[in-house]
Amino acid sequence: MKNYLTASISASAVQHNLQELRKIINTGVQLCPVVKDNCYGHGLSLLYPTLAKHADGFIVASPSEALEIRSYGYTGFILCLLSAYFDETEIQEELIRQEVTQTVMSKAALEAVAGAAKRCQKTAPIHLKIDSGMGRLGVTASQAKNLFSLIEKNPHIQLTGAYTHFASSDDPDATYMHQQLNTFLDTLPKNNALIRHAANTSALIYQPDTHLDLVRPGLSVYGCHYAEHLRSKIDLQPCMSVHAQIIAIKKMPSGSFSGYGRTHQYLRDSRVAVVPIGYGDGYFRSLSNQAIVHIHGKPAAVCGRVSMDQMTVDITDHPQIMIGDPVEIISADATAPNSVENLAKIAHTIPYEITCHMGRNLYHKLVD
């Protein structure tokens, strides 16, 4: 962790986003945020109190994330999306003891969870993952009937829910998503009492018929939009801003260059600040010569290639800027040129990748 790189996290923004999401979902539907990869890089330990207060449960990817939440004293619903059958038996058994609901997406996963439950002399709650068209994890509709039968016969397994995942819920044309939804619902046993869920953020906002019994919002919880056409549907507040400090200022004569490959040439005598952040910290190399940062509210262009742990910005037009001044790398203003979403557009990637990468080396702190 680099203490001179700070991610400032707003719990009030997360609370606002959860309240806005709650306004959209159908009455009685459980709101369970996805907190995998350290809350998409925003910091699970910092945001846990707010999330636990305003959500109905947690969705995690890995066993370690589930056990981390239990270590905070949380006793409610946790769904682990990835089974622990490739982990050591101690982890499998601890998930059972901690009453974490596990995903079963294959016969092998079912056998692993059932074996751990038997060793613990307990019954394991599970949700069955059905692949309705994502082509990733989950049993197909044709495989599901046999697995439902095996689950019903196993005394150490309690099937409490079933879910699927949409491949293109952000597409304005919802035809394929509804094909997936229908495949999923048709696969389930008739007159079942299962918790059914399918909706991620885009489906939650755009398609109320996908809400079913539980929704799984992800990046929207932290204030980011993924699909532009959904922006007008909900008022989200980004919860993270990222700051560094200027560590050096150089005078660069006209005609000189900055960075590897000499990709930026100064066309006038220039004043350049060195900022200690780079692609090793999650600030993408593809932002070289394109992105903007803010210093005292003034825009400064990234000039030259972004290095592993340094980059240079042109401050020629801002003579008042000095060594030690704070640099806003990412703004919590969604309209700013250095917002997560705008940086993702420049880097030809998605906001998820920006926040997940930026969250790893930075010191996280709550600001409210």
mmCIF file of C-alpha atoms in Angstrom:
data_model
loop_
_atom_site.group_PDB
_atom_site.id
_atom_site.type_symbol
_atom_site.label_atom_id
_atom_site.label_comp_id
_atom_site.label_asym_id
_atom_site.label_seq_id
_atom_site.Cartn_x
_atom_site.Cartn_y
_atom_site.Cartn_z
ATOM 1 C CA MET A 1 0.000 0.000 0.000
ATOM 2 C CA LYS A 2 1.242 3.479 -0.896
ATOM 3 C CA ASN A 3 0.123 5.980 1.740
ATOM 4 C CA TYR A 4 0.891 8.920 -0.537
ATOM 5 C CA LEU A 5 -1.830 7.720 -2.919
ATOM 6 C CA THR A 6 -5.218 8.215 -1.297
ATOM 7 C CA ALA A 7 -8.649 6.944 -2.246
ATOM 8 C CA SER A 8 -11.217 9.045 -0.405
ATOM 9 C CA ILE A 9 -14.437 7.081 0.077
ATOM 10 C CA SER A 10 -17.843 8.600 0.797
ATOM 11 C CA ALA A 11 -20.131 6.334 2.806
ATOM 12 C CA SER A 12 -22.953 8.856 2.414
ATOM 13 C CA ALA A 13 -22.730 8.477 -1.372
ATOM 14 C CA VAL A 14 -23.057 4.700 -1.028
ATOM 15 C CA GLN A 15 -26.039 5.148 1.277
ATOM 16 C CA HIS A 16 -27.615 7.500 -1.283
ATOM 17 C CA ASN A 17 -27.058 4.982 -4.082
ATOM 18 C CA LEU A 18 -28.604 2.141 -2.102
ATOM 19 C CA GLN A 19 -31.625 4.302 -1.341
ATOM 20 C CA GLU A 20 -31.991 5.209 -5.021
ATOM 21 C CA LEU A 21 -31.775 1.548 -6.012
ATOM 22 C CA ARG A 22 -34.330 0.674 -3.345
ATOM 23 C CA LYS A 23 -36.775 3.136 -4.937
ATOM 24 C CA ILE A 24 -36.599 1.241 -8.230
ATOM 25 C CA ILE A 25 -36.938 -2.369 -7.166
ATOM 26 C CA ASN A 26 -40.302 -4.010 -6.717
ATOM 27 C CA THR A 27 -41.847 -4.228 -3.254
ATOM 28 C CA GLY A 28 -40.570 -7.177 -1.245
ATOM 29 C CA VAL A 29 -37.481 -7.727 -3.392
ATOM 30 C CA GLN A 30 -34.238 -8.203 -1.462
ATOM 31 C CA LEU A 31 -31.407 -5.778 -2.254
ATOM 32 C CA CYS A 32 -28.063 -7.592 -1.970
ATOM 33 C CA PRO A 33 -25.045 -5.624 -3.229
ATOM 34 C CA VAL A 34 -22.122 -7.358 -4.876
ATOM 35 C CA VAL A 35 -18.974 -6.638 -2.856
ATOM 36 C CA LYS A 36 -16.446 -8.824 -4.681
ATOM 37 C CA ASP A 37 -12.880 -7.652 -5.323
ATOM 38 C CA ASN A 38 -12.918 -5.411 -2.246
ATOM 39 C CA CYS A 39 -16.145 -3.679 -3.283
ATOM 40 C CA TYR A 40 -14.817 -3.216 -6.824
ATOM 41 C CA GLY A 41 -11.734 -1.535 -5.382
ATOM 42 C CA HIS A 42 -13.582 0.840 -3.059
ATOM 43 C CA GLY A 43 -12.812 -0.897 0.241
ATOM 44 C CA LEU A 44 -15.017 -3.497 1.912
ATOM 45 C CA SER A 45 -13.824 -2.865 5.468
ATOM 46 C CA LEU A 46 -14.654 0.847 5.181
ATOM 47 C CA LEU A 47 -18.043 0.417 3.555
ATOM 48 C CA TYR A 48 -19.229 -2.627 5.500
ATOM 49 C CA PRO A 49 -21.120 -0.663 8.224
ATOM 50 C CA THR A 50 -23.095 1.312 5.639
ATOM 51 C CA LEU A 51 -23.782 -1.710 3.467
ATOM 52 C CA ALA A 52 -24.841 -3.882 6.406
ATOM 53 C CA LYS A 53 -27.262 -1.205 7.596
ATOM 54 C CA HIS A 54 -28.960 -0.564 4.260
ATOM 55 C CA ALA A 55 -28.798 -3.900 2.404
ATOM 56 C CA ASP A 56 -30.547 -7.238 2.845
ATOM 57 C CA GLY A 57 -27.447 -9.373 2.358
ATOM 58 C CA PHE A 58 -24.119 -9.625 0.578
ATOM 59 C CA ILE A 59 -22.992 -11.232 -2.670
ATOM 60 C CA VAL A 60 -19.307 -12.227 -2.759
ATOM 61 C CA ALA A 61 -17.123 -14.049 -5.245
ATOM 62 C CA SER A 62 -14.700 -15.948 -3.033
ATOM 63 C CA PRO A 63 -14.837 -17.874 0.241
ATOM 64 C CA SER A 64 -12.321 -15.461 1.800
ATOM 65 C CA GLU A 65 -14.655 -12.528 1.138
ATOM 66 C CA ALA A 66 -17.552 -14.354 2.782
ATOM 67 C CA LEU A 67 -15.473 -15.185 5.838
ATOM 68 C CA GLU A 68 -14.221 -11.599 6.057
ATOM 69 C CA ILE A 69 -17.794 -10.339 6.313
ATOM 70 C CA ARG A 70 -18.586 -12.933 8.970
ATOM 71 C CA SER A 71 -15.525 -11.725 10.912
ATOM 72 C CA TYR A 72 -17.175 -8.300 11.178
ATOM 73 C CA GLY A 73 -20.010 -9.908 13.119
ATOM 74 C CA TYR A 74 -22.532 -10.085 10.287
ATOM 75 C CA THR A 75 -25.027 -12.913 10.750
ATOM 76 C CA GLY A 76 -27.303 -12.325 7.758
ATOM 77 C CA PHE A 77 -27.454 -13.739 4.250
ATOM 78 C CA ILE A 78 -24.200 -14.130 2.290
ATOM 79 C CA LEU A 79 -24.086 -15.814 -1.115
ATOM 80 C CA CYS A 80 -20.710 -16.997 -2.390
ATOM 81 C CA LEU A 81 -20.717 -17.069 -6.195
ATOM 82 C CA LEU A 82 -17.724 -19.400 -6.530
ATOM 83 C CA SER A 83 -17.806 -22.725 -4.717
ATOM 84 C CA ALA A 84 -14.907 -23.741 -2.531
ATOM 85 C CA TYR A 85 -14.419 -27.198 -3.960
ATOM 86 C CA PHE A 86 -10.906 -26.372 -5.174
ATOM 87 C CA ASP A 87 -9.961 -24.931 -1.772
ATOM 88 C CA GLU A 88 -8.706 -26.904 1.202
ATOM 89 C CA THR A 89 -11.220 -28.877 3.219
ATOM 90 C CA GLU A 90 -10.778 -26.502 6.169
ATOM 91 C CA ILE A 91 -12.187 -23.641 4.084
ATOM 92 C CA GLN A 92 -15.049 -25.776 2.800
ATOM 93 C CA GLU A 93 -15.985 -26.741 6.331
ATOM 94 C CA GLU A 94 -15.655 -23.195 7.670
ATOM 95 C CA LEU A 95 -18.150 -21.962 5.084
ATOM 96 C CA ILE A 96 -20.584 -24.586 6.357
ATOM 97 C CA ARG A 97 -19.998 -23.677 10.004
ATOM 98 C CA GLN A 98 -20.415 -19.971 9.214
ATOM 99 C CA GLU A 99 -23.692 -20.666 7.368
ATOM 100 C CA VAL A 100 -22.555 -19.079 4.124
ATOM 101 C CA THR A 101 -24.865 -19.923 1.228
ATOM 102 C CA GLN A 102 -22.759 -21.507 -1.499
ATOM 103 C CA THR A 103 -23.283 -21.696 -5.226
ATOM 104 C CA VAL A 104 -23.599 -25.107 -6.820
ATOM 105 C CA MET A 105 -22.924 -24.945 -10.536
ATOM 106 C CA SER A 106 -22.075 -28.592 -11.257
ATOM 107 C CA LYS A 107 -22.325 -32.102 -9.892
ATOM 108 C CA ALA A 108 -18.713 -31.848 -8.681
ATOM 109 C CA ALA A 109 -19.533 -28.701 -6.717
ATOM 110 C CA LEU A 110 -22.577 -30.379 -5.184
ATOM 111 C CA GLU A 111 -20.500 -33.354 -4.061
ATOM 112 C CA ALA A 112 -17.850 -31.089 -2.529
ATOM 113 C CA VAL A 113 -20.344 -28.985 -0.568
ATOM 114 C CA ALA A 114 -22.307 -32.046 0.541
ATOM 115 C CA GLY A 115 -19.109 -33.752 1.677
ATOM 116 C CA ALA A 116 -18.094 -30.754 3.774
ATOM 117 C CA ALA A 117 -21.570 -30.535 5.302
ATOM 118 C CA LYS A 118 -21.503 -34.229 6.190
ATOM 119 C CA ARG A 119 -18.109 -33.871 7.880
ATOM 120 C CA CYS A 120 -19.492 -30.939 9.895
ATOM 121 C CA GLN A 121 -22.713 -32.828 10.631
ATOM 122 C CA LYS A 122 -24.699 -29.895 9.287
ATOM 123 C CA THR A 123 -26.990 -29.036 6.400
ATOM 124 C CA ALA A 124 -25.523 -26.626 3.847
ATOM 125 C CA PRO A 125 -27.706 -23.928 2.254
ATOM 126 C CA ILE A 126 -27.052 -23.612 -1.483
ATOM 127 C CA HIS A 127 -28.239 -21.715 -4.538
ATOM 128 C CA LEU A 128 -28.144 -23.489 -7.893
ATOM 129 C CA LYS A 129 -26.510 -21.556 -10.733
ATOM 130 C CA ILE A 130 -28.233 -22.064 -14.094
ATOM 131 C CA ASP A 131 -26.513 -21.105 -17.344
ATOM 132 C CA SER A 132 -29.314 -19.610 -19.408
ATOM 133 C CA GLY A 133 -27.076 -18.185 -22.120
ATOM 134 C CA MET A 134 -23.991 -16.604 -20.560
ATOM 135 C CA GLY A 135 -21.861 -19.613 -21.515
ATOM 136 C CA ARG A 136 -19.855 -19.513 -18.334
ATOM 137 C CA LEU A 137 -20.606 -21.147 -14.971
ATOM 138 C CA GLY A 138 -23.829 -22.989 -14.297
ATOM 139 C CA VAL A 139 -25.743 -26.074 -15.302
ATOM 140 C CA THR A 140 -27.717 -26.004 -18.515
ATOM 141 C CA ALA A 141 -31.474 -26.424 -18.559
ATOM 142 C CA SER A 142 -31.066 -30.039 -19.691
ATOM 143 C CA GLN A 143 -28.649 -30.803 -16.836
ATOM 144 C CA ALA A 144 -30.691 -29.059 -14.161
ATOM 145 C CA LYS A 145 -33.396 -31.728 -13.801
ATOM 146 C CA ASN A 146 -30.870 -34.375 -12.759
ATOM 147 C CA LEU A 147 -29.148 -31.991 -10.353
ATOM 148 C CA PHE A 148 -32.444 -30.983 -8.742
ATOM 149 C CA SER A 149 -33.072 -34.688 -8.142
ATOM 150 C CA LEU A 150 -29.639 -35.254 -6.586
ATOM 151 C CA ILE A 151 -30.080 -32.229 -4.333
ATOM 152 C CA GLU A 152 -33.498 -33.387 -3.162
ATOM 153 C CA LYS A 153 -32.110 -36.786 -2.168
ATOM 154 C CA ASN A 154 -29.115 -35.428 -0.235
ATOM 155 C CA PRO A 155 -29.820 -34.930 3.494
ATOM 156 C CA HIS A 156 -26.856 -32.572 3.907
ATOM 157 C CA ILE A 157 -28.020 -30.050 1.296
ATOM 158 C CA GLN A 158 -30.805 -27.484 1.525
ATOM 159 C CA LEU A 159 -31.656 -25.797 -1.771
ATOM 160 C CA THR A 160 -32.844 -22.289 -0.850
ATOM 161 C CA GLY A 161 -32.438 -20.465 -4.153
ATOM 162 C CA ALA A 162 -31.514 -20.486 -7.823
ATOM 163 C CA TYR A 163 -30.086 -17.839 -10.098
ATOM 164 C CA THR A 164 -28.743 -16.987 -13.509
ATOM 165 C CA HIS A 165 -26.605 -14.215 -14.972
ATOM 166 C CA PHE A 166 -27.394 -12.051 -17.986
ATOM 167 C CA ALA A 167 -24.874 -11.723 -20.809
ATOM 168 C CA SER A 168 -26.110 -8.407 -22.235
ATOM 169 C CA SER A 169 -28.422 -6.652 -19.802
ATOM 170 C CA ASP A 170 -26.881 -3.293 -20.759
ATOM 171 C CA ASP A 171 -28.038 -3.698 -24.377
ATOM 172 C CA PRO A 172 -31.026 -1.419 -25.146
ATOM 173 C CA ASP A 173 -32.431 -4.354 -27.115
ATOM 174 C CA ALA A 174 -33.544 -6.637 -24.285
ATOM 175 C CA THR A 175 -34.571 -9.547 -26.511
ATOM 176 C CA TYR A 176 -31.707 -11.868 -25.557
ATOM 177 C CA MET A 177 -31.977 -10.976 -21.891
ATOM 178 C CA HIS A 178 -35.635 -11.977 -21.882
ATOM 179 C CA GLN A 179 -34.769 -15.209 -23.667
ATOM 180 C CA GLN A 180 -32.367 -15.928 -20.823
ATOM 181 C CA LEU A 181 -34.946 -14.987 -18.206
ATOM 182 C CA ASN A 182 -37.552 -17.292 -19.730
ATOM 183 C CA THR A 183 -35.055 -20.157 -20.012
ATOM 184 C CA PHE A 184 -34.146 -19.710 -16.361
ATOM 185 C CA LEU A 185 -37.732 -19.586 -15.097
ATOM 186 C CA ASP A 186 -38.788 -22.540 -17.255
ATOM 187 C CA THR A 187 -35.938 -24.610 -15.787
ATOM 188 C CA LEU A 188 -37.110 -24.234 -12.189
ATOM 189 C CA PRO A 189 -39.443 -26.769 -10.575
ATOM 190 C CA LYS A 190 -43.075 -25.733 -10.588
ATOM 191 C CA ASN A 191 -44.600 -24.296 -7.395
ATOM 192 C CA ASN A 192 -41.183 -23.936 -5.786
ATOM 193 C CA ALA A 193 -40.382 -21.695 -2.819
ATOM 194 C CA LEU A 194 -36.876 -20.852 -4.012
ATOM 195 C CA ILE A 195 -35.302 -17.400 -3.872
ATOM 196 C CA ARG A 196 -34.962 -16.604 -7.584
ATOM 197 C CA HIS A 197 -32.571 -13.937 -8.811
ATOM 198 C CA ALA A 198 -31.100 -12.728 -12.069
ATOM 199 C CA ALA A 199 -30.918 -8.920 -12.156
ATOM 200 C CA ASN A 200 -27.627 -7.069 -12.076
ATOM 201 C CA THR A 201 -27.518 -3.261 -12.158
ATOM 202 C CA SER A 202 -28.628 -2.728 -15.751
ATOM 203 C CA ALA A 203 -31.500 -5.191 -15.510
ATOM 204 C CA LEU A 204 -32.504 -3.794 -12.132
ATOM 205 C CA ILE A 205 -32.797 -0.268 -13.540
ATOM 206 C CA TYR A 206 -34.193 -1.027 -16.977
ATOM 207 C CA GLN A 207 -36.276 -4.200 -16.690
ATOM 208 C CA PRO A 208 -38.526 -4.525 -13.604
ATOM 209 C CA ASP A 209 -39.725 -7.977 -14.690
ATOM 210 C CA THR A 210 -36.229 -9.324 -13.951
ATOM 211 C CA HIS A 211 -36.303 -8.357 -10.262
ATOM 212 C CA LEU A 212 -37.884 -11.649 -9.127
ATOM 213 C CA ASP A 213 -37.079 -12.165 -5.412
ATOM 214 C CA LEU A 214 -33.610 -10.626 -5.116
ATOM 215 C CA VAL A 215 -31.419 -8.202 -7.081
ATOM 216 C CA ARG A 216 -27.612 -8.058 -7.267
ATOM 217 C CA PRO A 217 -26.454 -4.487 -7.997
ATOM 218 C CA GLY A 218 -22.715 -4.097 -8.450
ATOM 219 C CA LEU A 219 -20.891 -0.963 -9.575
ATOM 220 C CA SER A 220 -24.025 1.179 -9.232
ATOM 221 C CA VAL A 221 -23.751 0.795 -5.449
ATOM 222 C CA TYR A 222 -20.493 2.723 -5.675
ATOM 223 C CA GLY A 223 -21.947 5.383 -7.961
ATOM 224 C CA CYS A 224 -20.827 4.443 -11.454
ATOM 225 C CA HIS A 225 -22.911 4.017 -14.571
ATOM 226 C CA TYR A 226 -21.969 1.403 -17.141
ATOM 227 C CA ALA A 227 -24.619 1.918 -19.801
ATOM 228 C CA GLU A 228 -25.089 5.495 -20.980
ATOM 229 C CA HIS A 229 -28.775 5.032 -21.797
ATOM 230 C CA LEU A 230 -29.478 4.223 -18.133
ATOM 231 C CA ARG A 231 -28.004 7.456 -16.779
ATOM 232 C CA SER A 232 -31.314 9.331 -16.830
ATOM 233 C CA LYS A 233 -33.073 6.506 -14.999
ATOM 234 C CA ILE A 234 -31.311 6.880 -11.646
ATOM 235 C CA ASP A 235 -29.331 9.491 -9.708
ATOM 236 C CA LEU A 236 -26.058 7.881 -8.665
ATOM 237 C CA GLN A 237 -23.237 9.549 -6.739
ATOM 238 C CA PRO A 238 -19.662 8.283 -7.249
ATOM 239 C CA CYS A 239 -18.208 7.447 -3.850
ATOM 240 C CA MET A 240 -14.477 7.554 -4.645
ATOM 241 C CA SER A 241 -11.952 10.219 -5.503
ATOM 242 C CA VAL A 242 -8.220 9.549 -5.817
ATOM 243 C CA HIS A 243 -5.412 11.966 -4.972
ATOM 244 C CA ALA A 244 -1.620 12.062 -5.133
ATOM 245 C CA GLN A 245 0.956 14.814 -4.542
ATOM 246 C CA ILE A 246 3.458 16.480 -6.828
ATOM 247 C CA ILE A 247 6.958 15.220 -6.016
ATOM 248 C CA ALA A 248 8.967 17.276 -8.527
ATOM 249 C CA ILE A 249 8.598 20.160 -10.969
ATOM 250 C CA LYS A 250 10.792 20.473 -14.042
ATOM 251 C CA LYS A 251 11.325 23.156 -16.663
ATOM 252 C CA MET A 252 11.278 21.624 -20.113
ATOM 253 C CA PRO A 253 12.592 23.674 -23.061
ATOM 254 C CA SER A 254 10.685 23.832 -26.316
ATOM 255 C CA GLY A 255 11.508 20.807 -28.469
ATOM 256 C CA SER A 256 12.285 18.487 -25.540
ATOM 257 C CA PHE A 257 10.447 15.265 -24.709
ATOM 258 C CA SER A 258 8.911 13.450 -21.732
ATOM 259 C CA GLY A 259 8.579 9.744 -21.067
ATOM 260 C CA TYR A 260 9.441 6.438 -22.658
ATOM 261 C CA GLY A 261 9.386 6.434 -26.422
ATOM 262 C CA ARG A 262 9.512 10.258 -26.528
ATOM 263 C CA THR A 263 5.808 10.314 -27.379
ATOM 264 C CA HIS A 264 5.267 13.870 -26.134
ATOM 265 C CA GLN A 265 7.281 16.801 -27.459
ATOM 266 C CA TYR A 266 6.911 20.240 -25.919
ATOM 267 C CA LEU A 267 6.122 22.928 -28.469
ATOM 268 C CA ARG A 268 6.939 25.740 -26.028
ATOM 269 C CA ASP A 269 9.035 26.211 -22.927
ATOM 270 C CA SER A 270 7.020 24.267 -20.387
ATOM 271 C CA ARG A 271 6.637 23.595 -16.694
ATOM 272 C CA VAL A 272 5.973 19.953 -15.862
ATOM 273 C CA ALA A 273 4.949 18.221 -12.616
ATOM 274 C CA VAL A 274 5.952 14.660 -11.755
ATOM 275 C CA VAL A 275 3.190 12.711 -9.995
ATOM 276 C CA PRO A 276 3.982 9.377 -8.244
ATOM 277 C CA ILE A 277 1.297 7.187 -9.783
ATOM 278 C CA GLY A 278 1.421 4.864 -12.771
ATOM 279 C CA TYR A 279 0.094 1.710 -14.352
ATOM 280 C CA GLY A 280 1.468 -0.342 -11.449
ATOM 281 C CA ASP A 281 -1.057 1.507 -9.308
ATOM 282 C CA GLY A 282 -3.909 0.995 -11.751
ATOM 283 C CA TYR A 283 -3.580 4.219 -13.718
ATOM 284 C CA PHE A 284 -3.665 2.733 -17.191
ATOM 285 C CA ARG A 285 -0.833 3.243 -19.663
ATOM 286 C CA SER A 286 -3.487 3.798 -22.326
ATOM 287 C CA LEU A 287 -4.285 7.123 -20.623
ATOM 288 C CA SER A 288 -0.901 8.451 -21.767
ATOM 289 C CA ASN A 289 -1.083 11.791 -23.597
ATOM 290 C CA GLN A 290 -4.876 11.800 -23.272
ATOM 291 C CA ALA A 291 -6.111 12.063 -19.694
ATOM 292 C CA ILE A 292 -6.627 15.129 -17.526
ATOM 293 C CA VAL A 293 -5.953 15.585 -13.805
ATOM 294 C CA HIS A 294 -6.965 18.537 -11.630
ATOM 295 C CA ILE A 295 -4.686 20.580 -9.388
ATOM 296 C CA HIS A 296 -6.396 23.254 -7.284
ATOM 297 C CA GLY A 297 -9.373 22.819 -9.579
ATOM 298 C CA LYS A 298 -7.289 23.577 -12.677
ATOM 299 C CA PRO A 299 -6.989 21.004 -15.484
ATOM 300 C CA ALA A 300 -3.544 19.661 -16.313
ATOM 301 C CA ALA A 301 -2.882 17.272 -19.190
ATOM 302 C CA VAL A 302 -0.981 14.009 -18.809
ATOM 303 C CA CYS A 303 2.015 14.366 -21.122
ATOM 304 C CA GLY A 304 4.185 11.477 -22.223
ATOM 305 C CA ARG A 305 3.709 7.818 -21.468
ATOM 306 C CA VAL A 306 2.462 6.777 -18.069
ATOM 307 C CA SER A 307 5.243 4.783 -16.366
ATOM 308 C CA MET A 308 4.883 2.031 -13.783
ATOM 309 C CA ASP A 309 4.833 4.395 -10.804
ATOM 310 C CA GLN A 310 5.190 7.913 -12.220
ATOM 311 C CA MET A 311 3.669 10.222 -14.781
ATOM 312 C CA THR A 312 4.154 13.805 -15.898
ATOM 313 C CA VAL A 313 1.529 16.523 -16.299
ATOM 314 C CA ASP A 314 1.806 19.898 -17.997
ATOM 315 C CA ILE A 315 1.331 22.789 -15.538
ATOM 316 C CA THR A 316 2.749 25.540 -17.758
ATOM 317 C CA ASP A 317 -0.444 27.577 -17.552
ATOM 318 C CA HIS A 318 -0.596 27.326 -13.762
ATOM 319 C CA PRO A 319 2.513 29.019 -12.317
ATOM 320 C CA GLN A 320 1.103 28.965 -8.779
ATOM 321 C CA ILE A 321 1.311 25.158 -8.569
ATOM 322 C CA MET A 322 4.139 23.936 -6.307
ATOM 323 C CA ILE A 323 5.816 20.716 -5.141
ATOM 324 C CA GLY A 324 3.615 18.981 -2.589
ATOM 325 C CA ASP A 325 0.352 20.252 -4.022
ATOM 326 C CA PRO A 326 -2.454 17.672 -4.181
ATOM 327 C CA VAL A 327 -3.378 16.208 -7.557
ATOM 328 C CA GLU A 328 -6.871 14.909 -8.179
ATOM 329 C CA ILE A 329 -6.354 11.776 -10.247
ATOM 330 C CA ILE A 330 -9.992 10.624 -10.189
ATOM 331 C CA SER A 331 -12.889 12.949 -9.478
ATOM 332 C CA ALA A 332 -16.064 12.035 -7.619
ATOM 333 C CA ASP A 333 -17.881 14.364 -10.020
ATOM 334 C CA ALA A 334 -19.341 12.095 -12.697
ATOM 335 C CA THR A 335 -19.248 14.948 -15.230
ATOM 336 C CA ALA A 336 -15.542 15.731 -14.748
ATOM 337 C CA PRO A 337 -13.045 14.757 -17.467
ATOM 338 C CA ASN A 338 -11.206 12.647 -14.883
ATOM 339 C CA SER A 339 -14.252 10.765 -13.601
ATOM 340 C CA VAL A 340 -14.074 6.978 -13.563
ATOM 341 C CA GLU A 341 -16.437 6.733 -16.502
ATOM 342 C CA ASN A 342 -14.600 9.269 -18.648
ATOM 343 C CA LEU A 343 -11.220 7.697 -17.915
ATOM 344 C CA ALA A 344 -12.677 4.335 -18.925
ATOM 345 C CA LYS A 345 -13.796 5.797 -22.251
ATOM 346 C CA ILE A 346 -10.330 7.220 -22.902
ATOM 347 C CA ALA A 347 -8.701 3.891 -22.020
ATOM 348 C CA HIS A 348 -11.211 1.934 -24.156
ATOM 349 C CA THR A 349 -12.247 -0.161 -21.193
ATOM 350 C CA ILE A 350 -15.063 -0.306 -18.639
ATOM 351 C CA PRO A 351 -15.423 1.541 -15.310
ATOM 352 C CA TYR A 352 -15.182 -1.782 -13.459
ATOM 353 C CA GLU A 353 -11.610 -2.255 -14.623
ATOM 354 C CA ILE A 354 -10.617 1.265 -13.599
ATOM 355 C CA THR A 355 -11.947 0.991 -10.035
ATOM 356 C CA CYS A 356 -10.723 -2.565 -9.442
ATOM 357 C CA HIS A 357 -7.190 -1.746 -10.567
ATOM 358 C CA MET A 358 -7.008 1.623 -8.829
ATOM 359 C CA GLY A 359 -8.136 0.123 -5.540
ATOM 360 C CA ARG A 360 -5.171 -2.147 -4.926
ATOM 361 C CA ASN A 361 -2.174 0.023 -3.996
ATOM 362 C CA LEU A 362 -4.000 3.000 -2.559
ATOM 363 C CA TYR A 363 -4.583 3.997 1.038
ATOM 364 C CA HIS A 364 -8.350 4.136 1.537
ATOM 365 C CA LYS A 365 -9.990 6.540 3.969
ATOM 366 C CA LEU A 366 -13.570 7.494 4.775
ATOM 367 C CA VAL A 367 -14.360 11.165 4.281
ATOM 368 C CA ASP A 368 -17.914 11.070 5.654
#
